[in-house]
PDB file of C-alpha atoms in Angstrom:
ATOM      1  CA  UNK A   1     201.154 146.842  90.971  1.00 51.00           C
ATOM      2  CA  UNK A   2     199.596 148.840  93.744  1.00 56.00           C
ATOM      3  CA  UNK A   3     196.999 147.583  96.080  1.00 58.00           C
ATOM      4  CA  UNK A   4     194.399 149.972  94.643  1.00 58.00           C
ATOM      5  CA  UNK A   5     194.748 148.646  91.103  1.00 58.00           C
ATOM      6  CA  UNK A   6     194.596 145.045  92.301  1.00 58.00           C
ATOM      7  CA  UNK A   7     191.357 145.793  94.142  1.00 58.00           C
ATOM      8  CA  UNK A   8     189.836 147.329  91.012  1.00 54.00           C
ATOM      9  CA  UNK A   9     190.749 144.285  88.953  1.00 58.00           C
ATOM     10  CA  UNK A  10     189.279 142.024  91.599  1.00 53.00           C
ATOM     11  CA  UNK A  11     185.971 143.964  91.474  1.00 51.00           C
ATOM     12  CA  UNK A  12     185.862 143.847  87.684  1.00 53.00           C
ATOM     13  CA  UNK A  13     186.363 140.086  87.597  1.00 53.00           C
ATOM     14  CA  UNK A  14     183.075 138.122  87.815  1.00 50.00           C
ATOM     15  CA  UNK A  15     182.465 136.718  91.230  1.00 52.00           C
ATOM     16  CA  UNK A  16     181.848 133.001  91.400  1.00 48.00           C
ATOM     17  CA  UNK A  17     178.098 132.495  91.905  1.00 50.00           C
ATOM     18  CA  UNK A  18     176.355 129.528  93.276  1.00 52.00           C
ATOM     19  CA  UNK A  19     174.956 127.611  90.312  1.00 56.00           C
ATOM     20  CA  UNK A  20     171.237 126.691  90.445  1.00 59.00           C
ATOM     21  CA  UNK A  21     170.035 123.264  89.573  1.00 72.00           C
ATOM     22  CA  UNK A  22     168.215 122.792  86.247  1.00 72.00           C
ATOM     23  CA  UNK A  23     164.902 122.280  88.053  1.00 76.00           C
ATOM     24  CA  UNK A  24     165.193 125.536  89.987  1.00 77.00           C
ATOM     25  CA  UNK A  25     166.116 127.355  86.802  1.00 77.00           C
ATOM     26  CA  UNK A  26     163.013 126.029  85.068  1.00 77.00           C
ATOM     27  CA  UNK A  27     160.839 127.034  88.017  1.00 80.00           C
ATOM     28  CA  UNK A  28     162.233 130.574  88.006  1.00 79.00           C
ATOM     29  CA  UNK A  29     161.719 130.920  84.256  1.00 78.00           C
ATOM     30  CA  UNK A  30     158.173 129.586  84.525  1.00 78.00           C
ATOM     31  CA  UNK A  31     157.361 132.149  87.243  1.00 80.00           C
ATOM     32  CA  UNK A  32     158.758 134.934  85.093  1.00 79.00           C
ATOM     33  CA  UNK A  33     156.695 133.822  82.115  1.00 78.00           C
ATOM     34  CA  UNK A  34     153.567 133.582  84.261  1.00 78.00           C
ATOM     35  CA  UNK A  35     154.138 137.039  85.700  1.00 82.00           C
ATOM     36  CA  UNK A  36     154.602 138.479  82.206  1.00 79.00           C
ATOM     37  CA  UNK A  37     151.449 136.739  81.005  1.00 80.00           C
ATOM     38  CA  UNK A  38     149.449 138.037  83.984  1.00 81.00           C
ATOM     39  CA  UNK A  39     150.606 141.594  83.326  1.00 79.00           C
ATOM     40  CA  UNK A  40     149.707 141.280  79.649  1.00 80.00           C
ATOM     41  CA  UNK A  41     146.305 139.812  80.503  1.00 80.00           C
ATOM     42  CA  UNK A  42     145.511 142.665  82.902  1.00 80.00           C
ATOM     43  CA  UNK A  43     146.412 145.220  80.253  1.00 78.00           C
ATOM     44  CA  UNK A  44     144.185 143.481  77.701  1.00 76.00           C
ATOM     45  CA  UNK A  45     141.284 143.370  80.172  1.00 75.00           C
ATOM     46  CA  UNK A  46     141.611 147.095  80.812  1.00 72.00           C
ATOM     47  CA  UNK A  47     141.597 147.810  77.080  1.00 67.00           C
ATOM     48  CA  UNK A  48     138.514 145.595  76.564  1.00 67.00           C
ATOM     49  CA  UNK A  49     136.627 147.305  79.403  1.00 64.00           C
ATOM     50  CA  UNK A  50     137.514 150.693  78.018  1.00 63.00           C
ATOM     51  CA  UNK A  51     136.202 149.739  74.575  1.00 59.00           C
ATOM     52  CA  UNK A  52     133.015 148.356  76.129  1.00 57.00           C
ATOM     53  CA  UNK A  53     132.321 151.639  77.895  1.00 56.00           C
ATOM     54  CA  UNK A  54     132.993 153.554  74.671  1.00 56.00           C
ATOM     55  CA  UNK A  55     130.624 151.283  72.741  1.00 52.00           C
ATOM     56  CA  UNK A  56     127.925 151.762  75.373  1.00 57.00           C
ATOM     57  CA  UNK A  57     128.225 155.515  74.995  1.00 60.00           C
ATOM     58  CA  UNK A  58     128.042 155.391  71.186  1.00 65.00           C
ATOM     59  CA  UNK A  59     125.580 152.565  70.574  1.00 67.00           C
ATOM     60  CA  UNK A  60     122.347 152.084  72.488  1.00 67.00           C
ATOM     61  CA  UNK A  61     121.705 148.708  74.147  1.00 70.00           C
ATOM     62  CA  UNK A  62     119.848 146.145  72.074  1.00 77.00           C
ATOM     63  CA  UNK A  63     116.082 145.922  72.294  1.00 77.00           C
ATOM     64  CA  UNK A  64     116.142 142.348  73.553  1.00 81.00           C
ATOM     65  CA  UNK A  65     118.195 143.506  76.547  1.00 80.00           C
ATOM     66  CA  UNK A  66     115.434 145.937  77.526  1.00 77.00           C
ATOM     67  CA  UNK A  67     112.803 143.228  77.151  1.00 80.00           C
ATOM     68  CA  UNK A  68     114.917 140.846  79.236  1.00 82.00           C
ATOM     69  CA  UNK A  69     115.253 143.369  82.056  1.00 78.00           C
ATOM     70  CA  UNK A  70     111.444 143.675  82.334  1.00 78.00           C
ATOM     71  CA  UNK A  71     111.266 139.946  83.156  1.00 78.00           C
ATOM     72  CA  UNK A  72     108.430 139.309  80.712  1.00 78.00           C
ATOM     73  CA  UNK A  73     106.382 142.380  81.639  1.00 81.00           C
ATOM     74  CA  UNK A  74     106.960 143.914  78.203  1.00 81.00           C
ATOM     75  CA  UNK A  75     107.781 142.266  74.925  1.00 84.00           C
ATOM     76  CA  UNK A  76     109.933 143.740  72.189  1.00 83.00           C
ATOM     77  CA  UNK A  77     106.787 144.619  70.211  1.00 84.00           C
ATOM     78  CA  UNK A  78     105.298 146.457  73.197  1.00 85.00           C
ATOM     79  CA  UNK A  79     108.429 148.521  73.658  1.00 84.00           C
ATOM     80  CA  UNK A  80     108.540 149.471  69.970  1.00 83.00           C
ATOM     81  CA  UNK A  81     104.841 150.347  69.936  1.00 84.00           C
ATOM     82  CA  UNK A  82     105.103 152.622  72.973  1.00 86.00           C
ATOM     83  CA  UNK A  83     108.262 154.240  71.620  1.00 86.00           C
ATOM     84  CA  UNK A  84     106.512 155.083  68.338  1.00 84.00           C
ATOM     85  CA  UNK A  85     103.532 156.574  70.177  1.00 87.00           C
ATOM     86  CA  UNK A  86     105.733 158.817  72.324  1.00 90.00           C
ATOM     87  CA  UNK A  87     107.779 159.923  69.315  1.00 89.00           C
ATOM     88  CA  UNK A  88     104.618 160.659  67.333  1.00 90.00           C
ATOM     89  CA  UNK A  89     103.346 162.761  70.249  1.00 91.00           C
ATOM     90  CA  UNK A  90     106.563 164.784  70.341  1.00 93.00           C
ATOM     91  CA  UNK A  91     106.487 165.247  66.545  1.00 91.00           C
ATOM     92  CA  UNK A  92     102.969 166.612  66.782  1.00 92.00           C
ATOM     93  CA  UNK A  93     103.782 168.867  69.735  1.00 92.00           C
ATOM     94  CA  UNK A  94     106.741 170.596  68.113  1.00 92.00           C
ATOM     95  CA  UNK A  95     104.549 171.564  65.155  1.00 91.00           C
ATOM     96  CA  UNK A  96     102.664 173.952  67.453  1.00 91.00           C
ATOM     97  CA  UNK A  97     104.314 177.298  67.944  1.00 91.00           C
ATOM     98  CA  UNK A  98     103.431 177.189  71.659  1.00 90.00           C
ATOM     99  CA  UNK A  99     105.969 174.400  72.100  1.00 91.00           C
ATOM    100  CA  UNK A 100     108.726 177.026  71.897  1.00 93.00           C
ATOM    101  CA  UNK A 101     107.759 178.128  75.387  1.00 93.00           C
ATOM    102  CA  UNK A 102     109.119 174.862  76.813  1.00 94.00           C
ATOM    103  CA  UNK A 103     112.579 173.357  76.793  1.00 94.00           C
ATOM    104  CA  UNK A 104     113.149 170.114  74.943  1.00 93.00           C
ATOM    105  CA  UNK A 105     113.755 168.167  78.151  1.00 93.00           C
ATOM    106  CA  UNK A 106     110.481 169.502  79.562  1.00 94.00           C
ATOM    107  CA  UNK A 107     108.598 168.338  76.470  1.00 94.00           C
ATOM    108  CA  UNK A 108     110.198 164.904  76.621  1.00 94.00           C
ATOM    109  CA  UNK A 109     109.498 164.536  80.345  1.00 94.00           C
ATOM    110  CA  UNK A 110     105.879 165.630  79.940  1.00 94.00           C
ATOM    111  CA  UNK A 111     105.342 163.146  77.107  1.00 93.00           C
ATOM    112  CA  UNK A 112     106.818 160.382  79.227  1.00 92.00           C
ATOM    113  CA  UNK A 113     104.631 161.378  82.158  1.00 92.00           C
ATOM    114  CA  UNK A 114     101.431 160.843  80.109  1.00 92.00           C
ATOM    115  CA  UNK A 115     102.341 157.206  79.424  1.00 90.00           C
ATOM    116  CA  UNK A 116     104.215 156.172  82.607  1.00 88.00           C
ATOM    117  CA  UNK A 117     104.193 157.746  86.067  1.00 87.00           C
ATOM    118  CA  UNK A 118     105.658 160.731  87.846  1.00 89.00           C
ATOM    119  CA  UNK A 119     108.103 158.506  89.741  1.00 91.00           C
ATOM    120  CA  UNK A 120     109.543 157.186  86.492  1.00 89.00           C
ATOM    121  CA  UNK A 121     109.854 160.719  85.130  1.00 91.00           C
ATOM    122  CA  UNK A 122     111.688 161.859  88.257  1.00 91.00           C
ATOM    123  CA  UNK A 123     114.183 159.011  88.008  1.00 90.00           C
ATOM    124  CA  UNK A 124     114.704 159.435  84.268  1.00 88.00           C
ATOM    125  CA  UNK A 125     114.910 163.231  84.053  1.00 89.00           C
ATOM    126  CA  UNK A 126     115.521 164.494  87.577  1.00 90.00           C
ATOM    127  CA  UNK A 127     112.654 166.984  87.149  1.00 91.00           C
ATOM    128  CA  UNK A 128     109.935 167.636  89.704  1.00 92.00           C
ATOM    129  CA  UNK A 129     106.212 168.035  89.099  1.00 92.00           C
ATOM    130  CA  UNK A 130     106.460 171.814  89.444  1.00 92.00           C
ATOM    131  CA  UNK A 131     108.821 171.855  86.455  1.00 92.00           C
ATOM    132  CA  UNK A 132     106.584 169.902  84.083  1.00 93.00           C
ATOM    133  CA  UNK A 133     103.034 170.472  85.334  1.00 92.00           C
ATOM    134  CA  UNK A 134     102.328 173.331  82.935  1.00 93.00           C
ATOM    135  CA  UNK A 135     103.660 171.384  79.959  1.00 93.00           C
ATOM    136  CA  UNK A 136     101.751 168.243  80.960  1.00 93.00           C
ATOM    137  CA  UNK A 137      98.494 170.201  81.016  1.00 93.00           C
ATOM    138  CA  UNK A 138      99.305 171.877  77.691  1.00 93.00           C
ATOM    139  CA  UNK A 139      99.964 168.477  76.123  1.00 93.00           C
ATOM    140  CA  UNK A 140      96.580 166.945  77.018  1.00 92.00           C
ATOM    141  CA  UNK A 141      94.830 167.629  73.668  1.00 92.00           C
ATOM    142  CA  UNK A 142      97.865 166.362  71.776  1.00 93.00           C
ATOM    143  CA  UNK A 143      97.787 163.098  73.727  1.00 92.00           C
ATOM    144  CA  UNK A 144      94.050 162.667  73.087  1.00 90.00           C
ATOM    145  CA  UNK A 145      94.550 163.233  69.375  1.00 90.00           C
ATOM    146  CA  UNK A 146      97.447 160.776  69.103  1.00 89.00           C
ATOM    147  CA  UNK A 147      95.556 158.089  71.021  1.00 87.00           C
ATOM    148  CA  UNK A 148      92.453 158.488  68.851  1.00 86.00           C
ATOM    149  CA  UNK A 149      94.428 158.268  65.604  1.00 81.00           C
ATOM    150  CA  UNK A 150      95.056 154.807  64.248  1.00 76.00           C
ATOM    151  CA  UNK A 151      98.722 154.023  63.529  1.00 72.00           C
ATOM    152  CA  UNK A 152      99.958 154.031  59.977  1.00 69.00           C
ATOM    153  CA  UNK A 153     100.449 150.523  58.670  1.00 74.00           C
ATOM    154  CA  UNK A 154     103.746 149.637  57.118  1.00 69.00           C
ATOM    155  CA  UNK A 155     103.401 148.593  53.506  1.00 74.00           C
ATOM    156  CA  UNK A 156     104.821 145.271  52.410  1.00 76.00           C
ATOM    157  CA  UNK A 157     106.833 145.070  49.207  1.00 77.00           C
ATOM    158  CA  UNK A 158     107.758 141.733  47.712  1.00 79.00           C
ATOM    159  CA  UNK A 159     111.122 142.932  46.443  1.00 80.00           C
ATOM    160  CA  UNK A 160     112.210 144.212  49.849  1.00 78.00           C
ATOM    161  CA  UNK A 161     113.523 141.667  52.349  1.00 79.00           C
ATOM    162  CA  UNK A 162     112.693 141.641  56.029  1.00 74.00           C
ATOM    163  CA  UNK A 163     116.149 142.960  56.920  1.00 74.00           C
ATOM    164  CA  UNK A 164     115.556 146.128  54.852  1.00 76.00           C
ATOM    165  CA  UNK A 165     111.979 146.859  55.934  1.00 71.00           C
ATOM    166  CA  UNK A 166     113.176 149.469  58.413  1.00 69.00           C
ATOM    167  CA  UNK A 167     114.093 151.665  55.445  1.00 76.00           C
ATOM    168  CA  UNK A 168     110.436 151.923  54.354  1.00 74.00           C
ATOM    169  CA  UNK A 169     109.073 155.332  55.311  1.00 74.00           C
ATOM    170  CA  UNK A 170     105.529 156.015  56.470  1.00 75.00           C
ATOM    171  CA  UNK A 171     103.553 159.276  56.264  1.00 73.00           C
ATOM    172  CA  UNK A 172     101.347 160.642  58.999  1.00 79.00           C
ATOM    173  CA  UNK A 173      98.969 163.540  58.336  1.00 83.00           C
ATOM    174  CA  UNK A 174     100.216 165.728  61.169  1.00 82.00           C
ATOM    175  CA  UNK A 175      98.523 168.875  59.811  1.00 85.00           C
ATOM    176  CA  UNK A 176      95.078 167.318  60.127  1.00 87.00           C
ATOM    177  CA  UNK A 177      95.960 166.167  63.639  1.00 87.00           C
ATOM    178  CA  UNK A 178      97.152 169.666  64.514  1.00 88.00           C
ATOM    179  CA  UNK A 179      93.848 171.109  63.324  1.00 89.00           C
ATOM    180  CA  UNK A 180      92.047 168.703  65.633  1.00 89.00           C
ATOM    181  CA  UNK A 181      94.259 169.830  68.524  1.00 89.00           C
ATOM    182  CA  UNK A 182      93.463 173.475  67.827  1.00 88.00           C
ATOM    183  CA  UNK A 183      89.765 172.643  67.683  1.00 87.00           C
ATOM    184  CA  UNK A 184      89.969 170.957  71.080  1.00 87.00           C
ATOM    185  CA  UNK A 185      91.860 173.902  72.541  1.00 84.00           C
ATOM    186  CA  UNK A 186      89.006 176.265  71.708  1.00 85.00           C
ATOM    187  CA  UNK A 187      86.795 174.327  74.138  1.00 82.00           C
ATOM    188  CA  UNK A 188      89.457 173.810  76.788  1.00 78.00           C
ATOM    189  CA  UNK A 189      90.372 177.471  77.025  1.00 67.00           C
ATOM    190  CA  UNK A 190      86.781 178.643  76.685  1.00 56.00           C
ATOM    191  CA  UNK A 191      87.859 181.075  73.997  1.00 46.00           C
ATOM    192  CA  UNK A 192      85.709 182.155  71.092  1.00 42.00           C
ATOM    193  CA  UNK A 193      86.601 183.664  67.758  1.00 41.00           C
ATOM    194  CA  UNK A 194      84.134 186.559  68.140  1.00 41.00           C
ATOM    195  CA  UNK A 195      82.148 187.945  71.093  1.00 40.00           C
ATOM    196  CA  UNK A 196      78.520 186.931  71.470  1.00 40.00           C
ATOM    197  CA  UNK A 197      75.897 189.685  71.589  1.00 40.00           C
ATOM    198  CA  UNK A 198      73.705 189.412  74.670  1.00 42.00           C
ATOM    199  CA  UNK A 199      71.189 192.083  73.624  1.00 43.00           C
ATOM    200  CA  UNK A 200      69.192 190.020  71.150  1.00 43.00           C
ATOM    201  CA  UNK A 201      68.558 191.393  67.675  1.00 45.00           C
ATOM    202  CA  UNK A 202      70.340 194.666  67.087  1.00 49.00           C
ATOM    203  CA  UNK A 203      68.023 197.489  65.947  1.00 53.00           C
ATOM    204  CA  UNK A 204      68.835 201.134  65.267  1.00 55.00           C
ATOM    205  CA  UNK A 205      67.696 203.679  67.879  1.00 57.00           C
ATOM    206  CA  UNK A 206      64.611 205.826  67.372  1.00 60.00           C
ATOM    207  CA  UNK A 207      65.019 209.199  65.768  1.00 60.00           C
ATOM    208  CA  UNK A 208      63.944 210.917  68.973  1.00 63.00           C
ATOM    209  CA  UNK A 209      66.672 209.105  70.917  1.00 59.00           C
ATOM    210  CA  UNK A 210      69.531 210.145  68.673  1.00 56.00           C
ATOM    211  CA  UNK A 211      72.032 212.524  70.251  1.00 58.00           C
ATOM    212  CA  UNK A 212      71.705 216.167  69.251  1.00 59.00           C
ATOM    213  CA  UNK A 213      73.505 217.203  66.124  1.00 54.00           C
ATOM    214  CA  UNK A 214      73.005 213.819  64.394  1.00 49.00           C
ATOM    215  CA  UNK A 215      69.341 214.167  63.406  1.00 48.00           C
TER     216      UNK A 215
END
């Protein structure tokens, strides 16, 4: 047998390794298990955070979370009441054909400006006063009409439980409210349906004052 073949056989044979004690073996195995568990835990945490972000994008935060953030300044009922008023204002505004002159975000920002402040509108929409001033002024009669109209009361049915009361629909007479807005606009703009005669009672001219050829 050549030296080369003997060297190959020597390499292929398992080398005698220093045997670890049972305690060291257990420690090594425990570290491996802990490392595997830590890796698995990190992966699960990443998946959970990803799902939380996706849920936040799909589902709006709960109402009680908004009330908690205000630190008692607003209750859940106050938030719902103000939300309904703003939505009713927007519903009334989009019934007017003049609303087509404004973008939806301008309408929403102007409605929010009437019930909050300009600083809040800037933070929420990123719009400046120059962007919404015209729409805010146009919305004044709509706001007055909505504030003067009493809210529609939700009917109570014995057969419907409290959990299903949100399915009960209410009806608001928006056409009558729109007529009131148009009536207010006639005074705001100073417009009149027909010109007023400033010459008193109109009388025909005398026969001697008629132009020639028409006697």
